[in-house]
mmCIF file of C-alpha atoms in Angstrom:
data_model
loop_
_atom_site.group_PDB
_atom_site.id
_atom_site.type_symbol
_atom_site.label_atom_id
_atom_site.label_comp_id
_atom_site.label_asym_id
_atom_site.label_seq_id
_atom_site.Cartn_x
_atom_site.Cartn_y
_atom_site.Cartn_z
ATOM 1 C CA MET W 350 30.713 -27.205 -38.373
ATOM 2 C CA PRO W 351 26.941 -26.619 -38.241
ATOM 3 C CA PHE W 352 24.546 -29.356 -39.335
ATOM 4 C CA GLN W 353 20.931 -28.653 -40.189
ATOM 5 C CA PRO W 354 18.332 -30.247 -37.864
ATOM 6 C CA ASP W 355 16.830 -32.192 -40.787
ATOM 7 C CA HIS W 356 20.259 -33.641 -41.530
ATOM 8 C CA LEU W 357 20.798 -34.670 -37.907
ATOM 9 C CA ARG W 358 17.342 -36.252 -37.832
ATOM 10 C CA THR W 359 18.162 -38.088 -41.039
ATOM 11 C CA LEU W 360 21.400 -39.537 -39.675
ATOM 12 C CA THR W 361 19.723 -40.848 -36.529
ATOM 13 C CA ALA W 362 16.865 -42.353 -38.558
ATOM 14 C CA LEU W 363 19.333 -44.010 -40.945
ATOM 15 C CA VAL W 364 21.337 -45.589 -38.123
ATOM 16 C CA GLU W 365 18.249 -46.691 -36.195
ATOM 17 C CA GLU W 366 16.397 -48.106 -39.214
ATOM 18 C CA GLY W 367 19.474 -49.641 -40.827
ATOM 19 C CA THR W 368 18.789 -48.866 -44.504
ATOM 20 C CA PHE W 369 18.227 -45.795 -46.673
ATOM 21 C CA GLU W 370 14.830 -47.118 -47.754
ATOM 22 C CA ALA W 371 13.599 -47.674 -44.180
ATOM 23 C CA ALA W 372 14.887 -44.265 -43.072
ATOM 24 C CA ALA W 373 13.085 -42.662 -46.021
ATOM 25 C CA ARG W 374 9.796 -44.315 -45.026
ATOM 26 C CA ARG W 375 10.168 -43.099 -41.461
ATOM 27 C CA LEU W 376 10.983 -39.541 -42.539
ATOM 28 C CA GLN W 377 8.416 -39.578 -45.368
ATOM 29 C CA VAL W 378 10.961 -38.555 -47.980
ATOM 30 C CA THR W 379 12.640 -40.389 -50.852
ATOM 31 C CA SER W 380 15.688 -42.618 -50.500
ATOM 32 C CA SER W 381 17.634 -40.252 -52.740
ATOM 33 C CA ALA W 382 16.821 -37.392 -50.346
ATOM 34 C CA VAL W 383 18.225 -39.399 -47.440
ATOM 35 C CA SER W 384 21.357 -40.185 -49.440
ATOM 36 C CA GLN W 385 21.800 -36.540 -50.449
ATOM 37 C CA ARG W 386 21.468 -35.316 -46.864
ATOM 38 C CA VAL W 387 24.092 -37.786 -45.673
ATOM 39 C CA ARG W 388 26.462 -36.762 -48.498
ATOM 40 C CA THR W 389 25.962 -33.111 -47.542
ATOM 41 C CA MET W 390 26.882 -33.919 -43.932
ATOM 42 C CA GLU W 391 29.956 -35.852 -45.050
ATOM 43 C CA GLN W 392 31.068 -32.954 -47.241
ATOM 44 C CA ALA W 393 30.669 -30.573 -44.290
ATOM 45 C CA ALA W 394 32.602 -32.920 -42.000
ATOM 46 C CA GLY W 395 35.227 -33.727 -44.612
ATOM 47 C CA GLN W 396 34.957 -37.406 -43.641
ATOM 48 C CA VAL W 397 32.864 -40.462 -44.369
ATOM 49 C CA LEU W 398 30.217 -40.805 -41.651
ATOM 50 C CA VAL W 399 28.428 -44.049 -42.581
ATOM 51 C CA ARG W 400 29.430 -47.326 -44.165
ATOM 52 C CA ARG W 401 26.972 -48.274 -46.908
ATOM 53 C CA THR W 402 26.510 -51.779 -45.563
ATOM 54 C CA ASN W 403 23.316 -53.641 -44.705
ATOM 55 C CA PRO W 404 22.535 -52.547 -42.074
ATOM 56 C CA VAL W 405 24.265 -49.172 -42.270
ATOM 57 C CA THR W 406 26.969 -48.613 -39.637
ATOM 58 C CA THR W 407 28.793 -45.474 -38.550
ATOM 59 C CA THR W 408 32.499 -44.762 -38.882
ATOM 60 C CA GLY W 409 34.503 -43.261 -36.024
ATOM 61 C CA ALA W 410 33.632 -39.784 -37.293
ATOM 62 C CA GLY W 411 30.029 -40.882 -37.702
ATOM 63 C CA ASP W 412 29.928 -41.986 -34.057
ATOM 64 C CA ALA W 413 30.832 -38.462 -32.957
ATOM 65 C CA VAL W 414 28.243 -36.851 -35.233
ATOM 66 C CA LEU W 415 25.568 -39.368 -34.197
ATOM 67 C CA ARG W 416 26.171 -38.583 -30.528
ATOM 68 C CA HIS W 417 25.924 -34.859 -31.343
ATOM 69 C CA ALA W 418 22.748 -35.429 -33.362
ATOM 70 C CA ARG W 419 20.979 -37.280 -30.569
ATOM 71 C CA GLN W 420 21.941 -34.654 -28.016
ATOM 72 C CA VAL W 421 20.703 -31.809 -30.219
ATOM 73 C CA LEU W 422 17.416 -33.571 -30.975
ATOM 74 C CA LEU W 423 16.878 -34.416 -27.307
ATOM 75 C CA LEU W 424 17.448 -30.842 -26.156
ATOM 76 C CA GLY W 425 15.336 -29.490 -29.012
ATOM 77 C CA ARG W 426 12.367 -31.620 -27.980
ATOM 78 C CA GLU W 427 12.714 -30.497 -24.365
ATOM 79 C CA VAL W 428 12.800 -26.824 -25.371
ATOM 80 C CA ARG W 429 9.617 -27.335 -27.416
ATOM 81 C CA ALA W 430 8.002 -29.001 -24.406
ATOM 82 C CA GLU W 431 8.878 -26.047 -22.169
ATOM 83 C CA LEU W 432 7.387 -23.680 -24.753
ATOM 84 C CA GLY W 433 4.238 -25.768 -24.998
ATOM 85 C CA SER W 434 4.785 -26.551 -28.675
ATOM 86 C CA VAL W 435 5.007 -30.346 -28.522
ATOM 87 C CA GLY W 436 2.967 -31.865 -31.324
ATOM 88 C CA GLU W 437 -0.452 -33.363 -30.739
ATOM 89 C CA GLU W 438 0.801 -36.831 -31.603
ATOM 90 C CA GLY W 439 3.437 -36.685 -28.870
ATOM 91 C CA ASP W 440 6.652 -35.540 -30.575
ATOM 92 C CA HIS W 441 8.411 -38.505 -28.955
ATOM 93 C CA THR W 442 12.117 -38.769 -28.261
ATOM 94 C CA ARG W 443 13.725 -42.148 -28.852
ATOM 95 C CA VAL W 444 15.921 -43.035 -25.864
ATOM 96 C CA PRO W 445 18.418 -45.807 -26.664
ATOM 97 C CA LEU W 446 19.809 -47.536 -23.560
ATOM 98 C CA ALA W 447 22.259 -50.436 -23.118
ATOM 99 C CA VAL W 448 21.357 -53.000 -20.450
ATOM 100 C CA ASN W 449 22.717 -56.422 -19.595
ATOM 101 C CA ALA W 450 20.213 -59.263 -19.991
ATOM 102 C CA ASP W 451 20.113 -60.212 -16.308
ATOM 103 C CA SER W 452 19.307 -56.664 -15.210
ATOM 104 C CA MET W 453 16.610 -56.462 -17.862
ATOM 105 C CA SER W 454 15.033 -59.669 -16.559
ATOM 106 C CA THR W 455 15.236 -58.899 -12.851
ATOM 107 C CA TRP W 456 14.791 -55.175 -12.167
ATOM 108 C CA PHE W 457 15.398 -52.720 -15.017
ATOM 109 C CA LEU W 458 12.060 -52.867 -16.858
ATOM 110 C CA GLU W 459 10.110 -52.300 -13.654
ATOM 111 C CA ALA W 460 12.303 -49.304 -12.845
ATOM 112 C CA LEU W 461 11.207 -47.516 -16.022
ATOM 113 C CA SER W 462 7.533 -48.442 -15.887
ATOM 114 C CA ASP W 463 4.942 -45.669 -15.589
ATOM 115 C CA LEU W 464 7.262 -42.932 -16.797
ATOM 116 C CA PRO W 465 5.238 -39.693 -17.096
ATOM 117 C CA PRO W 466 3.846 -39.517 -20.665
ATOM 118 C CA ASP W 467 4.579 -35.805 -20.950
ATOM 119 C CA LEU W 468 8.295 -36.662 -21.099
ATOM 120 C CA GLY W 469 7.624 -38.088 -24.556
ATOM 121 C CA ALA W 470 10.080 -40.987 -24.264
ATOM 122 C CA VAL W 471 10.120 -44.184 -26.268
ATOM 123 C CA PHE W 472 12.836 -46.651 -25.303
ATOM 124 C CA GLU W 473 15.126 -48.674 -27.532
ATOM 125 C CA LEU W 474 16.909 -51.215 -25.339
ATOM 126 C CA HIS W 475 20.165 -52.750 -26.502
ATOM 127 C CA ARG W 476 20.882 -56.027 -24.739
ATOM 128 C CA GLU W 477 24.604 -56.279 -24.122
ATOM 129 C CA ASP W 478 26.902 -57.859 -21.565
ATOM 130 C CA GLU W 479 27.571 -55.486 -18.669
ATOM 131 C CA GLU W 480 31.291 -55.507 -19.526
ATOM 132 C CA HIS W 481 30.619 -54.284 -23.066
ATOM 133 C CA THR W 482 27.796 -51.744 -22.720
ATOM 134 C CA THR W 483 30.268 -48.853 -22.501
ATOM 135 C CA GLY W 484 31.284 -49.521 -26.109
ATOM 136 C CA LEU W 485 27.784 -48.501 -27.174
ATOM 137 C CA LEU W 486 28.142 -45.291 -25.160
ATOM 138 C CA ARG W 487 31.430 -44.453 -26.849
ATOM 139 C CA SER W 488 29.937 -44.983 -30.289
ATOM 140 C CA GLY W 489 26.956 -42.731 -29.585
ATOM 141 C CA ALA W 490 24.573 -45.662 -30.096
ATOM 142 C CA VAL W 491 23.028 -45.174 -26.650
ATOM 143 C CA MET W 492 22.438 -42.306 -24.231
ATOM 144 C CA ALA W 493 23.026 -44.315 -21.056
ATOM 145 C CA ALA W 494 24.010 -47.806 -19.952
ATOM 146 C CA VAL W 495 24.038 -50.253 -17.075
ATOM 147 C CA THR W 496 27.663 -51.348 -16.907
ATOM 148 C CA SER W 497 30.247 -53.019 -14.711
ATOM 149 C CA THR W 498 32.819 -50.389 -15.716
ATOM 150 C CA PRO W 499 33.436 -47.743 -13.024
ATOM 151 C CA GLU W 500 35.576 -45.496 -15.261
ATOM 152 C CA ALA W 501 33.425 -42.873 -16.949
ATOM 153 C CA VAL W 502 33.309 -42.837 -20.731
ATOM 154 C CA GLN W 503 34.375 -39.441 -22.088
ATOM 155 C CA GLY W 504 31.427 -37.072 -21.968
ATOM 156 C CA CYS W 505 29.522 -39.215 -19.469
ATOM 157 C CA SER W 506 28.882 -39.251 -15.731
ATOM 158 C CA VAL W 507 28.930 -42.460 -13.695
ATOM 159 C CA GLU W 508 27.363 -43.539 -10.408
ATOM 160 C CA PRO W 509 27.173 -46.888 -8.565
ATOM 161 C CA LEU W 510 23.861 -48.743 -8.635
ATOM 162 C CA GLY W 511 24.438 -51.783 -6.445
ATOM 163 C CA VAL W 512 25.447 -55.423 -6.582
ATOM 164 C CA LEU W 513 23.721 -58.136 -8.615
ATOM 165 C CA ARG W 514 24.218 -61.441 -6.786
ATOM 166 C CA TYR W 515 24.356 -64.780 -8.604
ATOM 167 C CA ARG W 516 24.274 -68.376 -7.365
ATOM 168 C CA ALA W 517 25.885 -71.376 -9.028
ATOM 169 C CA VAL W 518 23.075 -73.945 -9.213
ATOM 170 C CA CYS W 519 21.892 -77.132 -10.886
ATOM 171 C CA SER W 520 18.934 -79.503 -10.676
ATOM 172 C CA PRO W 521 19.029 -82.315 -8.065
ATOM 173 C CA GLY W 522 19.005 -84.953 -10.795
ATOM 174 C CA PHE W 523 21.907 -83.281 -12.562
ATOM 175 C CA ALA W 524 23.846 -83.090 -9.296
ATOM 176 C CA GLU W 525 23.340 -86.821 -8.740
ATOM 177 C CA ARG W 526 24.296 -87.822 -12.295
ATOM 178 C CA HIS W 527 27.428 -85.703 -12.521
ATOM 179 C CA GLY W 528 28.525 -85.358 -8.900
ATOM 180 C CA ALA W 529 28.251 -81.603 -9.382
ATOM 181 C CA THR W 530 28.405 -80.805 -5.653
ATOM 182 C CA ASP W 531 31.956 -82.233 -5.627
ATOM 183 C CA PRO W 532 34.331 -79.390 -6.622
ATOM 184 C CA GLY W 533 36.714 -81.960 -8.051
ATOM 185 C CA ARG W 534 34.100 -83.241 -10.535
ATOM 186 C CA LEU W 535 32.328 -79.978 -11.376
ATOM 187 C CA PRO W 536 34.833 -78.779 -14.036
ATOM 188 C CA ASN W 537 34.001 -81.844 -16.179
ATOM 189 C CA ALA W 538 30.212 -81.519 -15.842
ATOM 190 C CA PRO W 539 28.040 -80.023 -18.622
ATOM 191 C CA VAL W 540 27.614 -76.290 -18.200
ATOM 192 C CA VAL W 541 25.200 -73.665 -19.560
ATOM 193 C CA ASN W 542 26.667 -70.388 -20.843
ATOM 194 C CA PHE W 543 24.648 -67.383 -21.971
ATOM 195 C CA ASP W 544 26.733 -66.906 -25.132
ATOM 196 C CA ARG W 545 30.335 -67.268 -26.245
ATOM 197 C CA ARG W 546 31.385 -64.146 -24.370
ATOM 198 C CA ASP W 547 29.875 -65.321 -21.084
ATOM 199 C CA ASP W 548 32.719 -66.312 -18.777
ATOM 200 C CA LEU W 549 30.844 -66.073 -15.475
ATOM 201 C CA GLN W 550 30.673 -69.852 -15.040
ATOM 202 C CA ASP W 551 34.361 -70.228 -15.840
ATOM 203 C CA ARG W 552 35.281 -67.475 -13.398
ATOM 204 C CA PHE W 553 33.209 -69.114 -10.671
ATOM 205 C CA LEU W 554 35.030 -72.392 -11.258
ATOM 206 C CA ARG W 555 38.442 -70.753 -11.169
ATOM 207 C CA ASP W 556 37.544 -69.025 -7.918
ATOM 208 C CA LEU W 557 36.326 -72.341 -6.472
ATOM 209 C CA THR W 558 38.819 -74.853 -7.845
ATOM 210 C CA GLY W 559 41.571 -72.963 -9.632
ATOM 211 C CA ALA W 560 40.574 -74.638 -12.929
ATOM 212 C CA GLY W 561 38.230 -73.615 -15.704
ATOM 213 C CA SER W 562 35.408 -75.615 -17.245
ATOM 214 C CA ARG W 563 36.326 -78.678 -19.326
ATOM 215 C CA GLY W 564 32.828 -80.085 -19.738
ATOM 216 C CA PRO W 565 30.342 -79.864 -22.635
ATOM 217 C CA VAL W 566 28.894 -76.364 -23.095
ATOM 218 C CA HIS W 567 25.324 -75.355 -23.954
ATOM 219 C CA TYR W 568 24.623 -71.768 -25.121
ATOM 220 C CA VAL W 569 21.239 -70.241 -24.232
ATOM 221 C CA PRO W 570 21.255 -66.486 -25.019
ATOM 222 C CA ALA W 571 18.171 -65.325 -23.092
ATOM 223 C CA SER W 572 18.154 -64.753 -19.355
ATOM 224 C CA GLU W 573 14.887 -66.518 -18.486
ATOM 225 C CA ASP W 574 15.571 -69.376 -20.911
ATOM 226 C CA PHE W 575 19.077 -69.735 -19.489
ATOM 227 C CA ALA W 576 17.647 -70.165 -15.987
ATOM 228 C CA ARG W 577 15.052 -72.640 -17.289
ATOM 229 C CA ALA W 578 17.711 -74.705 -19.074
ATOM 230 C CA VAL W 579 19.574 -75.049 -15.761
ATOM 231 C CA LEU W 580 16.340 -75.975 -13.982
ATOM 232 C CA LEU W 581 15.633 -78.640 -16.620
ATOM 233 C CA GLY W 582 19.023 -80.257 -16.057
ATOM 234 C CA TRP W 583 20.864 -79.245 -19.224
ATOM 235 C CA GLY W 584 23.852 -78.279 -17.115
ATOM 236 C CA TRP W 585 24.879 -76.182 -14.175
ATOM 237 C CA GLY W 586 25.032 -72.416 -14.383
ATOM 238 C CA VAL W 587 25.391 -69.147 -12.515
ATOM 239 C CA VAL W 588 21.896 -67.646 -12.173
ATOM 240 C CA PRO W 589 20.797 -64.315 -10.637
ATOM 241 C CA GLU W 590 19.663 -64.911 -7.058
ATOM 242 C CA GLN W 591 16.327 -63.239 -7.795
ATOM 243 C CA GLN W 592 15.617 -65.840 -10.492
ATOM 244 C CA CYS W 593 16.606 -68.931 -8.515
ATOM 245 C CA ALA W 594 15.755 -68.154 -4.848
ATOM 246 C CA GLU W 595 12.307 -69.811 -4.914
ATOM 247 C CA ASP W 596 13.596 -72.917 -6.684
ATOM 248 C CA LEU W 597 16.440 -73.223 -4.180
ATOM 249 C CA ALA W 598 13.979 -72.900 -1.294
ATOM 250 C CA SER W 599 11.674 -75.555 -2.799
ATOM 251 C CA GLY W 600 14.503 -77.976 -3.585
ATOM 252 C CA ARG W 601 14.030 -77.780 -7.352
ATOM 253 C CA LEU W 602 17.578 -76.440 -7.546
ATOM 254 C CA VAL W 603 20.736 -77.276 -5.613
ATOM 255 C CA ALA W 604 23.304 -74.629 -4.690
ATOM 256 C CA LEU W 605 26.894 -75.362 -5.627
ATOM 257 C CA ALA W 606 29.298 -73.873 -3.073
ATOM 258 C CA PRO W 607 26.518 -71.845 -1.365
ATOM 259 C CA ASP W 608 29.095 -69.840 0.582
ATOM 260 C CA ARG W 609 30.612 -68.557 -2.680
ATOM 261 C CA PRO W 610 28.064 -66.332 -4.444
ATOM 262 C CA VAL W 611 29.195 -64.420 -7.499
ATOM 263 C CA GLU W 612 28.551 -60.706 -7.162
ATOM 264 C CA VAL W 613 28.814 -58.160 -9.956
ATOM 265 C CA ARG W 614 28.985 -54.456 -9.208
ATOM 266 C CA LEU W 615 26.815 -52.400 -11.523
ATOM 267 C CA PHE W 616 27.099 -48.728 -12.493
ATOM 268 C CA TRP W 617 24.944 -46.288 -14.420
ATOM 269 C CA GLN W 618 26.697 -44.220 -17.055
ATOM 270 C CA ARG W 619 24.838 -41.500 -18.954
ATOM 271 C CA TRP W 620 25.581 -38.522 -21.122
ATOM 272 C CA ASN W 621 26.849 -35.643 -19.010
ATOM 273 C CA LEU W 622 24.049 -33.450 -20.287
ATOM 274 C CA ARG W 623 21.427 -31.430 -18.432
ATOM 275 C CA SER W 624 18.181 -32.961 -19.609
ATOM 276 C CA PRO W 625 14.900 -33.368 -17.706
ATOM 277 C CA LEU W 626 14.267 -36.622 -19.578
ATOM 278 C CA LEU W 627 17.651 -38.182 -18.803
ATOM 279 C CA ASP W 628 17.443 -36.859 -15.249
ATOM 280 C CA GLU W 629 14.081 -38.598 -14.745
ATOM 281 C CA VAL W 630 15.299 -41.830 -16.337
ATOM 282 C CA THR W 631 18.347 -41.744 -14.068
ATOM 283 C CA ARG W 632 16.202 -41.150 -10.994
ATOM 284 C CA ARG W 633 13.980 -44.106 -11.864
ATOM 285 C CA VAL W 634 16.971 -46.369 -12.516
ATOM 286 C CA ARG W 635 18.604 -45.304 -9.259
ATOM 287 C CA GLU W 636 15.445 -46.037 -7.260
ATOM 288 C CA GLY W 637 14.837 -49.335 -9.030
ATOM 289 C CA ALA W 638 18.378 -50.483 -8.350
ATOM 290 C CA ALA W 639 18.131 -49.480 -4.690
ATOM 291 C CA ALA W 640 14.972 -51.574 -4.333
ATOM 292 C CA ARG W 641 16.193 -54.711 -6.130
ATOM 293 C CA LEU W 642 19.997 -54.839 -5.937
ATOM 294 C CA ARG W 643 22.184 -55.482 -2.929
ATOM 295 C CA PRO W 644 23.792 -52.326 -1.518
ATOM 296 C CA TRP W 645 27.471 -51.595 -1.914
ATOM 297 C CA GLY W 646 29.695 -52.697 0.941
ATOM 298 C CA THR W 647 27.786 -55.935 1.613
ATOM 299 C CA GLU W 648 29.205 -57.951 -1.250
ATOM 300 C CA ARG W 649 31.747 -60.713 -1.183
ATOM 301 C CA THR W 650 34.840 -60.120 -3.323
ATOM 302 C CA ASP W 651 33.873 -60.592 -6.970
ATOM 303 C CA PRO W 652 35.713 -63.360 -8.856
ATOM 304 C CA ARG W 653 35.845 -60.981 -11.825
ATOM 305 C CA GLU W 654 38.179 -58.754 -9.804
ATOM 306 C CA GLN W 655 40.147 -61.621 -8.327
ATOM 307 C CA ASN W 656 40.982 -62.894 -11.800
ATOM 308 C CA SER W 657 41.482 -59.573 -13.559
#
């Protein structure tokens, strides 16, 4: 079923902006025009594509059409670039990507710096746990993702990036107060989790002691703030090695079970689509990962796999 380019552009704007009014402002049309275009698409598809919530969300059918819309718009922009008809103001393509917070804080942003301006890319980064980024790929919300899932999402290609190593650490004062260097006492000590889906600390404990955490839990949902909370003695936590190496070397942090790092294998999944823009983004991500992540084959067995 064919969809007009204006209709595809309207659907992507509606999903990205979240409301009919905001999409109308972006497209410089009226809200009723946005609504009419969406109804026309739904009539052509024979299914409801968006839920009229605040913000607007897509249905299962809408996910498929959104993915199609973004692919068509991406390829259309690249054809115009090859023909030399890109607009004077840049004719930018929005590139939504899903990235886990620790990768964003330690290597991912640098990997995509200084992208050639003639590619016309503007990035929309979705911060999501590496175990859940593939859900955004399936929904069509993003074009590519850093993930811990090696199985390719339908319509995507997958390649290994490397291993992100973590260390379980705490401040010296915290270690003294709670006996945190004693594996028998660590499960009862206060712990810092990223959010309520973060089970990395619990998995480390189970790998070390066979028991999960029973202590008070702090939630700090930002990678740099999480590491700072551990440094300030809120609790112990599992911190990317790149964020805690200097503090370990200076004695501002203490390693818990230093012979048991936690290592998470990361993959890059992207639309299986020939696109100079996605190809260049992939190349940059691949090179950035090679420079900052540990190579495959050097990692210790991941507690995530031991407990799966």
